[in-house]
Coordinates of N, CA and C and ligand atoms in Angstrom, one line a residue:
M668 N -23.7 -1.5 8.4 CA -22.7 -1.7 9.4 C -21.4 -1.2 8.8
K669 N -20.6 -0.5 9.6 CA -19.3 -0.1 9.1 C -18.3 -1.2 8.9
K670 N -17.6 -1.2 7.8 CA -16.7 -2.3 7.5 C -15.3 -2.1 8.0
K671 N -14.5 -3.1 7.8 CA -13.2 -3.2 8.4 C -12.1 -2.6 7.5
L672 N -11.1 -2.0 8.1 CA -10.0 -1.4 7.3 C -8.7 -2.2 7.5
F673 N -8.2 -2.6 6.3 CA -6.9 -3.3 6.3 C -5.8 -2.5 5.6
V674 N -4.6 -2.5 6.2 CA -3.5 -1.8 5.5 C -2.5 -2.8 5.2
L675 N -2.2 -2.8 3.9 CA -1.1 -3.7 3.4 C 0.1 -2.9 2.9
S676 N 1.2 -3.4 3.3 CA 2.5 -2.8 2.9 C 3.4 -3.9 2.4
G677 N 4.4 -3.5 1.6 CA 5.4 -4.4 1.1 C 6.4 -3.6 0.4
S678 N 7.6 -4.0 0.5 CA 8.7 -3.2 -0.2 C 8.5 -3.3 -1.7
S679 N 9.0 -2.2 -2.4 CA 8.9 -2.2 -3.8 C 9.4 -3.5 -4.5
G680 N 8.7 -4.0 -5.4 CA 9.2 -5.1 -6.1 C 8.9 -6.5 -5.4
V681 N 8.2 -6.4 -4.3 CA 8.0 -7.6 -3.5 C 6.9 -8.5 -4.1
G682 N 6.2 -7.9 -5.1 CA 5.1 -8.6 -5.7 C 3.8 -8.5 -5.0
K683 N 3.7 -7.4 -4.2 CA 2.4 -7.2 -3.4 C 1.2 -6.9 -4.3
G684 N 1.5 -6.3 -5.4 CA 0.4 -6.0 -6.4 C -0.2 -7.3 -6.8
T685 N 0.6 -8.3 -7.2 CA 0.1 -9.6 -7.6 C -0.7 -10.3 -6.5
V686 N -0.1 -10.3 -5.3 CA -0.8 -10.9 -4.2 C -2.1 -10.3 -3.9
I687 N -2.2 -8.9 -3.9 CA -3.4 -8.2 -3.6 C -4.5 -8.5 -4.7
S688 N -4.0 -8.4 -6.0 CA -5.1 -8.6 -7.0 C -5.5 -10.1 -7.1
G689 N -4.7 -11.0 -6.8 CA -5.1 -12.4 -6.7 C -6.1 -12.6 -5.5
F690 N -5.9 -11.9 -4.4 CA -6.8 -12.0 -3.3 C -8.1 -11.4 -3.7
L691 N -8.1 -10.2 -4.3 CA -9.3 -9.5 -4.6 C -10.2 -10.3 -5.6
K692 N -9.6 -11.0 -6.5 CA -10.4 -11.8 -7.5 C -11.3 -12.8 -6.7
R693 N -10.7 -13.4 -5.7 CA -11.4 -14.4 -4.9 C -12.3 -13.8 -3.8
N694 N -12.1 -12.6 -3.5 CA -12.9 -12.0 -2.4 C -13.5 -10.6 -2.7
P695 N -14.6 -10.7 -3.5 CA -15.1 -9.4 -4.0 C -15.8 -8.5 -2.9
Q696 N -15.8 -9.1 -1.7 CA -16.4 -8.2 -0.6 C -15.3 -7.2 -0.1
F697 N -14.1 -7.2 -0.7 CA -13.1 -6.2 -0.4 C -12.9 -5.3 -1.6
S698 N -12.6 -4.1 -1.3 CA -12.2 -3.2 -2.4 C -10.9 -2.5 -2.0
L699 N -10.2 -2.0 -3.0 CA -8.9 -1.4 -2.9 C -9.0 0.1 -3.0
S700 N -8.5 0.8 -2.0 CA -8.6 2.2 -2.0 C -7.7 2.8 -3.2
I701 N -8.1 4.0 -3.6 CA -7.3 4.7 -4.6 C -6.7 5.9 -4.0
S702 N -5.3 5.9 -4.0 CA -4.6 7.0 -3.3 C -4.3 8.1 -4.3
C703 N -3.8 9.2 -3.7 CA -3.3 10.3 -4.5 C -1.8 10.3 -4.6
T704 N -1.2 10.7 -5.7 CA 0.2 10.7 -5.7 C 0.7 11.8 -6.6
T705 N 1.9 12.3 -6.3 CA 2.6 13.3 -7.2 C 3.5 12.6 -8.2
R706 N 3.7 11.3 -8.1 CA 4.6 10.7 -9.1 C 4.0 10.6 -10.5
N707 N 4.9 10.4 -11.5 CA 4.5 10.3 -12.8 C 3.7 9.0 -13.0
M708 N 2.8 9.1 -14.0 CA 2.0 7.8 -14.3 C 3.0 6.9 -15.0
R709 N 2.9 5.6 -14.7 CA 3.8 4.6 -15.4 C 3.0 4.0 -16.6
P710 N 3.7 3.5 -17.5 CA 2.9 2.9 -18.7 C 1.9 1.9 -18.2
G711 N 0.7 1.9 -18.7 CA -0.3 1.0 -18.4 C -1.2 1.5 -17.2
E712 N -0.8 2.6 -16.6 CA -1.6 3.1 -15.5 C -2.7 4.1 -16.0
T713 N -3.7 4.2 -15.2 CA -4.8 5.2 -15.6 C -5.2 6.0 -14.4
D714 N -5.4 7.3 -14.7 CA -5.8 8.3 -13.7 C -7.2 7.9 -13.1
G715 N -7.3 7.9 -11.8 CA -8.6 7.5 -11.2 C -8.8 6.0 -11.1
V716 N -7.9 5.2 -11.6 CA -7.9 3.8 -11.4 C -6.8 3.3 -10.5
N717 N -5.5 3.6 -10.9 CA -4.4 3.2 -10.1 C -4.2 4.2 -9.0
Y718 N -4.2 5.5 -9.4 CA -4.0 6.6 -8.5 C -4.8 7.8 -9.0
F719 N -5.0 8.8 -8.1 CA -5.4 10.1 -8.6 C -4.1 10.9 -8.7
Y720 N -3.7 11.3 -9.9 CA -2.4 11.9 -10.1 C -2.5 13.4 -9.9
L721 N -1.8 13.9 -8.9 CA -1.9 15.4 -8.6 C -0.6 16.1 -8.8
S722 N -0.6 17.4 -9.1 CA 0.6 18.1 -9.1 C 1.0 18.3 -7.6
R723 N 2.3 18.6 -7.3 CA 2.7 18.9 -6.0 C 1.9 20.0 -5.3
E724 N 1.6 21.0 -6.1 CA 0.8 22.1 -5.6 C -0.6 21.7 -5.2
E725 N -1.2 20.9 -6.0 CA -2.6 20.4 -5.7 C -2.5 19.5 -4.4
F726 N -1.5 18.7 -4.4 CA -1.4 17.8 -3.2 C -1.2 18.6 -1.9
E727 N -0.3 19.6 -2.0 CA 0.0 20.4 -0.8 C -1.2 21.2 -0.4
Q728 N -2.0 21.6 -1.3 CA -3.3 22.3 -1.0 C -4.2 21.4 -0.2
S729 N -4.3 20.1 -0.7 CA -5.2 19.1 0.0 C -4.6 18.9 1.5
V730 N -3.3 18.9 1.6 CA -2.7 18.7 2.9 C -3.1 19.8 3.8
E731 N -3.0 21.1 3.3 CA -3.4 22.2 4.1 C -4.9 22.2 4.5
N732 N -5.7 21.7 3.6 CA -7.1 21.6 3.8 C -7.5 20.5 4.8
G733 N -6.5 19.7 5.2 CA -6.8 18.6 6.1 C -7.6 17.5 5.5
E734 N -7.4 17.3 4.2 CA -8.2 16.3 3.5 C -7.6 14.9 3.6
F735 N -6.4 14.8 4.0 CA -5.7 13.4 4.1 C -5.9 12.7 5.4
L736 N -6.2 11.5 5.4 CA -6.2 10.6 6.6 C -4.7 10.4 7.0
E737 N -3.9 10.2 6.0 CA -2.5 10.1 6.1 C -1.8 10.5 4.8
W738 N -0.6 10.9 4.9 CA 0.2 11.1 3.7 C 1.7 11.0 4.0
A739 N 2.5 10.7 3.1 CA 3.9 10.5 3.3 C 4.7 10.7 2.0
E740 N 6.0 11.0 2.2 CA 6.9 11.2 1.1 C 7.6 9.9 0.9
F741 N 7.7 9.4 -0.3 CA 8.3 8.1 -0.6 C 9.1 8.3 -1.9
A742 N 10.4 8.0 -1.9 CA 11.2 8.2 -3.1 C 11.0 9.5 -3.8
Q743 N 10.9 10.6 -3.0 CA 10.8 11.9 -3.5 C 9.4 12.3 -4.1
N744 N 8.4 11.4 -3.9 CA 7.1 11.7 -4.3 C 6.2 11.7 -3.1
L745 N 5.1 12.4 -3.3 CA 4.1 12.4 -2.2 C 3.0 11.5 -2.5
Y746 N 2.5 10.8 -1.4 CA 1.4 9.8 -1.6 C 0.5 10.0 -0.4
G747 N -0.8 10.0 -0.7 CA -1.8 10.2 0.4 C -3.1 9.6 0.2
T748 N -3.8 9.3 1.3 CA -5.2 8.7 1.2 C -6.2 9.8 1.7
K749 N -7.2 10.1 0.9 CA -8.2 11.0 1.3 C -9.1 10.4 2.3
R750 N -9.3 11.1 3.4 CA -10.2 10.7 4.5 C -11.6 10.4 4.0
A751 N -12.1 11.3 3.1 CA -13.5 11.2 2.6 C -13.7 9.9 1.8
F752 N -12.6 9.6 1.0 CA -12.7 8.4 0.2 C -12.8 7.2 1.0
V753 N -12.0 7.1 2.1 CA -12.0 5.9 3.0 C -13.4 5.8 3.7
E754 N -13.9 6.9 4.2 CA -15.2 6.9 4.9 C -16.3 6.4 3.9
K755 N -16.3 6.9 2.7 CA -17.3 6.6 1.7 C -17.3 5.1 1.4
C756 N -16.1 4.5 1.2 CA -16.0 3.1 0.9 C -16.5 2.2 2.1
L757 N -16.0 2.6 3.3 CA -16.4 1.8 4.5 C -17.9 1.9 4.7
N758 N -18.5 3.0 4.5 CA -20.0 3.2 4.7 C -20.8 2.5 3.5
N759 N -20.1 2.2 2.4 CA -20.8 1.6 1.3 C -20.8 0.0 1.4
G760 N -20.4 -0.5 2.5 CA -20.5 -1.9 2.8 C -19.4 -2.8 2.3
K761 N -18.2 -2.2 2.0 CA -17.1 -3.0 1.6 C -15.9 -2.9 2.5
N762 N -15.3 -4.0 2.8 CA -14.1 -3.9 3.6 C -13.0 -3.3 2.7
L763 N -12.3 -2.4 3.3 CA -11.3 -1.6 2.4 C -9.9 -2.0 2.7
I764 N -9.1 -2.1 1.6 CA -7.7 -2.3 1.7 C -7.0 -1.1 1.3
L765 N -6.1 -0.6 2.2 CA -5.2 0.5 1.8 C -3.8 -0.1 1.5
E766 N -3.2 0.3 0.4 CA -1.9 -0.2 0.1 C -0.9 1.0 0.3
L767 N -0.2 1.0 1.4 CA 0.5 2.1 1.8 C 2.0 1.8 2.2
E768 N 2.9 2.8 2.0 CA 4.2 2.5 2.6 C 4.1 2.6 4.1
T769 N 5.2 2.3 4.8 CA 5.0 2.0 6.3 C 4.8 3.2 7.1
I770 N 5.3 4.4 6.7 CA 5.1 5.6 7.6 C 3.6 5.9 7.6
G771 N 3.0 5.9 6.5 CA 1.5 6.2 6.4 C 0.7 5.1 7.1
A772 N 1.1 3.9 7.0 CA 0.4 2.8 7.6 C 0.4 3.0 9.1
L773 N 1.5 3.3 9.7 CA 1.5 3.5 11.1 C 0.7 4.7 11.6
K774 N 0.6 5.8 10.7 CA -0.2 6.9 11.0 C -1.7 6.5 11.0
V775 N -2.1 5.6 10.1 CA -3.5 5.1 10.1 C -3.8 4.4 11.4
K776 N -2.8 3.5 11.8 CA -3.1 2.7 13.0 C -3.2 3.6 14.2
E777 N -2.5 4.7 14.3 CA -2.6 5.7 15.4 C -4.0 6.3 15.4
Q778 N -4.6 6.6 14.3 CA -5.9 7.2 14.2 C -7.0 6.2 14.3
M779 N -6.8 5.0 13.7 CA -7.8 4.0 13.7 C -7.2 2.7 14.2
P780 N -7.2 2.6 15.5 CA -6.5 1.4 16.1 C -7.1 0.1 15.7
D781 N -8.3 0.1 15.2 CA -9.0 -1.2 14.7 C -8.4 -1.7 13.4
A782 N -7.7 -0.8 12.7 CA -7.2 -1.2 11.4 C -6.2 -2.3 11.6
V783 N -6.2 -3.2 10.6 CA -5.2 -4.4 10.7 C -4.1 -4.2 9.7
L784 N -2.9 -4.2 10.2 CA -1.7 -3.9 9.4 C -1.0 -5.2 9.0
I785 N -0.8 -5.4 7.7 CA -0.2 -6.6 7.2 C 1.0 -6.2 6.3
F786 N 2.2 -6.8 6.6 CA 3.3 -6.5 5.8 C 3.7 -7.7 4.9
I787 N 3.9 -7.5 3.6 CA 4.3 -8.5 2.7 C 5.8 -8.4 2.5
A788 N 6.5 -9.4 3.0 CA 8.0 -9.3 3.0 C 8.6 -10.1 1.9
P789 N 9.7 -9.7 1.3 CA 10.4 -10.5 0.3 C 11.1 -11.7 1.0
P790 N 11.4 -12.8 0.3 CA 12.1 -13.9 0.9 C 13.5 -13.5 1.3
S791 N 14.1 -12.5 0.6 CA 15.4 -12.0 1.0 C 15.6 -10.7 0.4
F792 N 16.6 -9.9 0.9 CA 16.9 -8.6 0.3 C 17.4 -8.7 -1.1
E793 N 18.3 -9.7 -1.3 CA 18.9 -10.0 -2.6 C 17.8 -10.3 -3.7
E794 N 16.9 -11.1 -3.3 CA 15.8 -11.5 -4.2 C 14.9 -10.3 -4.6
L795 N 14.8 -9.4 -3.6 CA 14.0 -8.2 -3.8 C 14.7 -7.2 -4.8
E796 N 16.0 -7.1 -4.6 CA 16.8 -6.3 -5.5 C 16.7 -6.8 -6.9
F797 N 16.7 -8.1 -7.1 CA 16.6 -8.7 -8.4 C 15.2 -8.4 -9.0
R798 N 14.2 -8.6 -8.2 CA 12.8 -8.3 -8.8 C 12.7 -6.9 -9.2
L799 N 13.2 -6.0 -8.4 CA 13.1 -4.5 -8.6 C 13.8 -4.2 -9.9
R800 N 15.0 -4.7 -10.1 CA 15.7 -4.4 -11.4 C 15.0 -5.0 -12.6
N801 N 14.4 -6.1 -12.4 CA 13.7 -6.9 -13.5 C 12.5 -6.2 -14.0
R802 N 12.0 -5.2 -13.2 CA 10.8 -4.5 -13.7 C 11.1 -3.5 -14.8
H803 N 12.4 -3.1 -14.8 CA 12.8 -2.1 -15.9 C 12.0 -0.8 -16.0
T804 N 11.5 -0.4 -14.8 CA 10.7 0.8 -14.9 C 11.4 2.1 -14.4
E805 N 12.6 1.8 -13.7 CA 13.3 3.0 -13.2 C 14.8 2.9 -13.4
D806 N 15.4 4.1 -13.4 CA 16.9 4.2 -13.6 C 17.6 3.8 -12.3
E807 N 18.9 3.7 -12.4 CA 19.7 3.2 -11.3 C 19.6 4.0 -10.0
A808 N 19.6 5.4 -10.2 CA 19.5 6.3 -9.1 C 18.2 6.0 -8.3
A809 N 17.1 5.8 -9.1 CA 15.8 5.6 -8.5 C 15.8 4.3 -7.8
I810 N 16.4 3.3 -8.4 CA 16.5 1.9 -7.7 C 17.2 2.0 -6.4
Q811 N 18.4 2.7 -6.4 CA 19.1 2.8 -5.2 C 18.3 3.5 -4.0
K812 N 17.6 4.5 -4.4 CA 16.7 5.2 -3.4 C 15.7 4.2 -2.9
R813 N 15.1 3.4 -3.8 CA 14.1 2.5 -3.3 C 14.7 1.4 -2.4
L814 N 15.9 1.0 -2.7 CA 16.5 0.0 -1.8 C 16.8 0.5 -0.4
S815 N 17.2 1.8 -0.3 CA 17.5 2.2 1.0 C 16.2 2.4 1.8
A816 N 15.1 2.8 1.0 CA 13.8 2.9 1.6 C 13.3 1.5 2.1
V817 N 13.7 0.5 1.4 CA 13.3 -0.9 1.8 C 13.9 -1.3 3.1
R818 N 15.1 -0.9 3.4 CA 15.8 -1.2 4.7 C 15.0 -0.6 5.8
E819 N 14.6 0.7 5.6 CA 13.8 1.4 6.6 C 12.4 0.8 6.8
E820 N 11.8 0.3 5.7 CA 10.5 -0.3 5.8 C 10.5 -1.6 6.6
L821 N 11.6 -2.4 6.4 CA 11.7 -3.7 7.1 C 11.7 -3.4 8.6
E822 N 12.4 -2.3 8.9 CA 12.5 -2.0 10.4 C 11.1 -1.6 10.9
R823 N 10.4 -0.8 10.2 CA 9.1 -0.3 10.7 C 8.0 -1.5 10.7
A824 N 8.3 -2.4 9.8 CA 7.3 -3.6 9.7 C 7.3 -4.4 11.0
K825 N 8.2 -4.2 11.9 CA 8.2 -4.9 13.1 C 7.1 -4.6 14.0
S826 N 6.5 -3.4 13.8 CA 5.3 -3.0 14.6 C 4.0 -3.4 13.9
Y827 N 4.0 -4.2 12.8 CA 2.8 -4.6 12.2 C 2.1 -5.7 12.9
D828 N 0.8 -5.9 12.6 CA 0.1 -7.0 13.2 C 0.5 -8.4 12.6
Y829 N 0.8 -8.4 11.3 CA 1.1 -9.7 10.6 C 2.2 -9.4 9.6
T830 N 3.1 -10.4 9.4 CA 4.0 -10.4 8.2 C 3.8 -11.7 7.4
I831 N 3.7 -11.5 6.1 CA 3.6 -12.7 5.2 C 4.8 -12.7 4.3
V832 N 5.6 -13.7 4.3 CA 6.7 -13.8 3.4 C 6.2 -14.3 2.0
N833 N 6.5 -13.4 1.0 CA 6.0 -13.8 -0.4 C 7.1 -14.6 -1.1
D834 N 7.2 -15.9 -0.7 CA 8.2 -16.8 -1.4 C 7.5 -17.5 -2.6
E835 N 6.2 -17.6 -2.5 CA 5.5 -18.2 -3.6 C 4.1 -17.6 -3.6
V836 N 3.7 -17.0 -4.8 CA 2.5 -16.2 -4.9 C 1.2 -16.8 -4.3
D837 N 0.9 -18.1 -4.8 CA -0.3 -18.7 -4.4 C -0.4 -18.9 -2.9
S838 N 0.8 -19.3 -2.3 CA 0.7 -19.5 -0.9 C 0.6 -18.2 -0.1
A839 N 1.2 -17.1 -0.7 CA 1.1 -15.8 0.0 C -0.4 -15.3 -0.1
I840 N -1.0 -15.6 -1.2 CA -2.5 -15.2 -1.3 C -3.3 -16.0 -0.3
A841 N -3.0 -17.3 -0.2 CA -3.8 -18.1 0.8 C -3.5 -17.6 2.2
K842 N -2.3 -17.2 2.5 CA -2.0 -16.8 3.9 C -2.7 -15.4 4.1
L843 N -2.7 -14.6 3.1 CA -3.4 -13.3 3.3 C -4.9 -13.5 3.5
E844 N -5.5 -14.4 2.7 CA -6.9 -14.7 2.8 C -7.3 -15.2 4.2
K845 N -6.5 -16.1 4.7 CA -6.7 -16.6 6.0 C -6.8 -15.5 7.1
I846 N -5.8 -14.6 7.0 CA -5.7 -13.5 8.0 C -6.9 -12.6 7.8
M847 N -7.2 -12.2 6.6 CA -8.3 -11.2 6.3 C -9.6 -11.8 6.8
L848 N -9.9 -13.1 6.5 CA -11.2 -13.6 6.8 C -11.3 -13.8 8.4
E849 N -10.2 -14.3 9.0 CA -10.2 -14.4 10.4 C -10.4 -13.1 11.2
E850 N -9.9 -12.0 10.5 CA -10.0 -10.7 11.2 C -11.3 -10.1 11.0
G851 N -12.2 -10.8 10.4 CA -13.6 -10.3 10.3 C -14.0 -9.7 9.0
G852 N -13.2 -10.0 8.0 CA -13.4 -9.4 6.7 C -14.5 -10.2 5.9
Q853 N -15.0 -11.2 6.5 CA -16.0 -12.1 5.7 C -17.4 -11.6 5.6
N854 N -17.7 -10.6 6.5 CA -19.1 -10.1 6.6 C -19.4 -9.3 5.4
V855 N -20.2 -9.7 4.5 CA -20.5 -9.0 3.3 C -21.7 -8.0 3.6
Ligands
5GP1019 P1 4.4 3.1 -6.3 O1 5.1 4.4 -6.8 O2 5.3 1.9 -6.6 O3 3.0 2.9 -6.9 O4 4.2 3.2 -4.8 C1 5.3 3.5 -3.9 C2 4.9 3.3 -2.5 O5 3.9 4.2 -2.1 C3 4.4 1.9 -2.2 O6 5.0 1.4 -1.0 C4 2.9 2.1 -1.9 O7 2.4 1.2 -1.0 C5 2.9 3.5 -1.3 N1 1.6 4.2 -1.4 C6 0.7 4.2 -2.4 N2 -0.3 5.0 -2.0 C7 -0.1 5.5 -0.8 C8 -0.8 6.4 0.1 O8 -1.9 6.8 -0.2 N3 -0.2 6.7 1.2 C9 1.0 6.2 1.6 N4 1.5 6.6 2.8 N5 1.7 5.4 0.8 C10 1.2 5.0 -0.4

């Protein structure tokens, strides 16, 4: 039986990675999709695990070939989900989580109305700015770009099926788990 597709978004620095990995540890019937990106690899990341890292040229070729279910530009880099990858995972009996920025998420919902969209929100904009700076992975210009993207994402999040405020990690994981299981993600 075909499995269910969930799309999770959250502004940069909101801690969505921690929430998602905490959830996955407790719910092995879900898997996380691997996207393609043109951004540089960060320390600790691995090609084919965190992302498939493509040159802009390779990425644009895949767009031309119609290989992407969705793709979007975010902070001057391209990100996209390959249609074939999603189909393969869903047919392999696992509920799939896509972790996407909001433009791509809404494109998925248009094409696959059964997909469930969940937004992980920061407790406040100031808190998010603090978390983002605390990561020390980007320079000031990159941080400013991400903050203006955050404002736009919060606006688009109004069209999502659910919003979870990540004020405390364990409680955010529990809220996510409740939604995912109620939405039919429990069928292994
Ligand atoms: P990061 O560079 O921090 O890994 O990701 C930046 C943003 O790109 C995040 O909001 C993340 O959810 C989003 N993202 C990651 N993969 C994809 C994808 O395949 N498609 C889209 N539209 N966004 C993605």
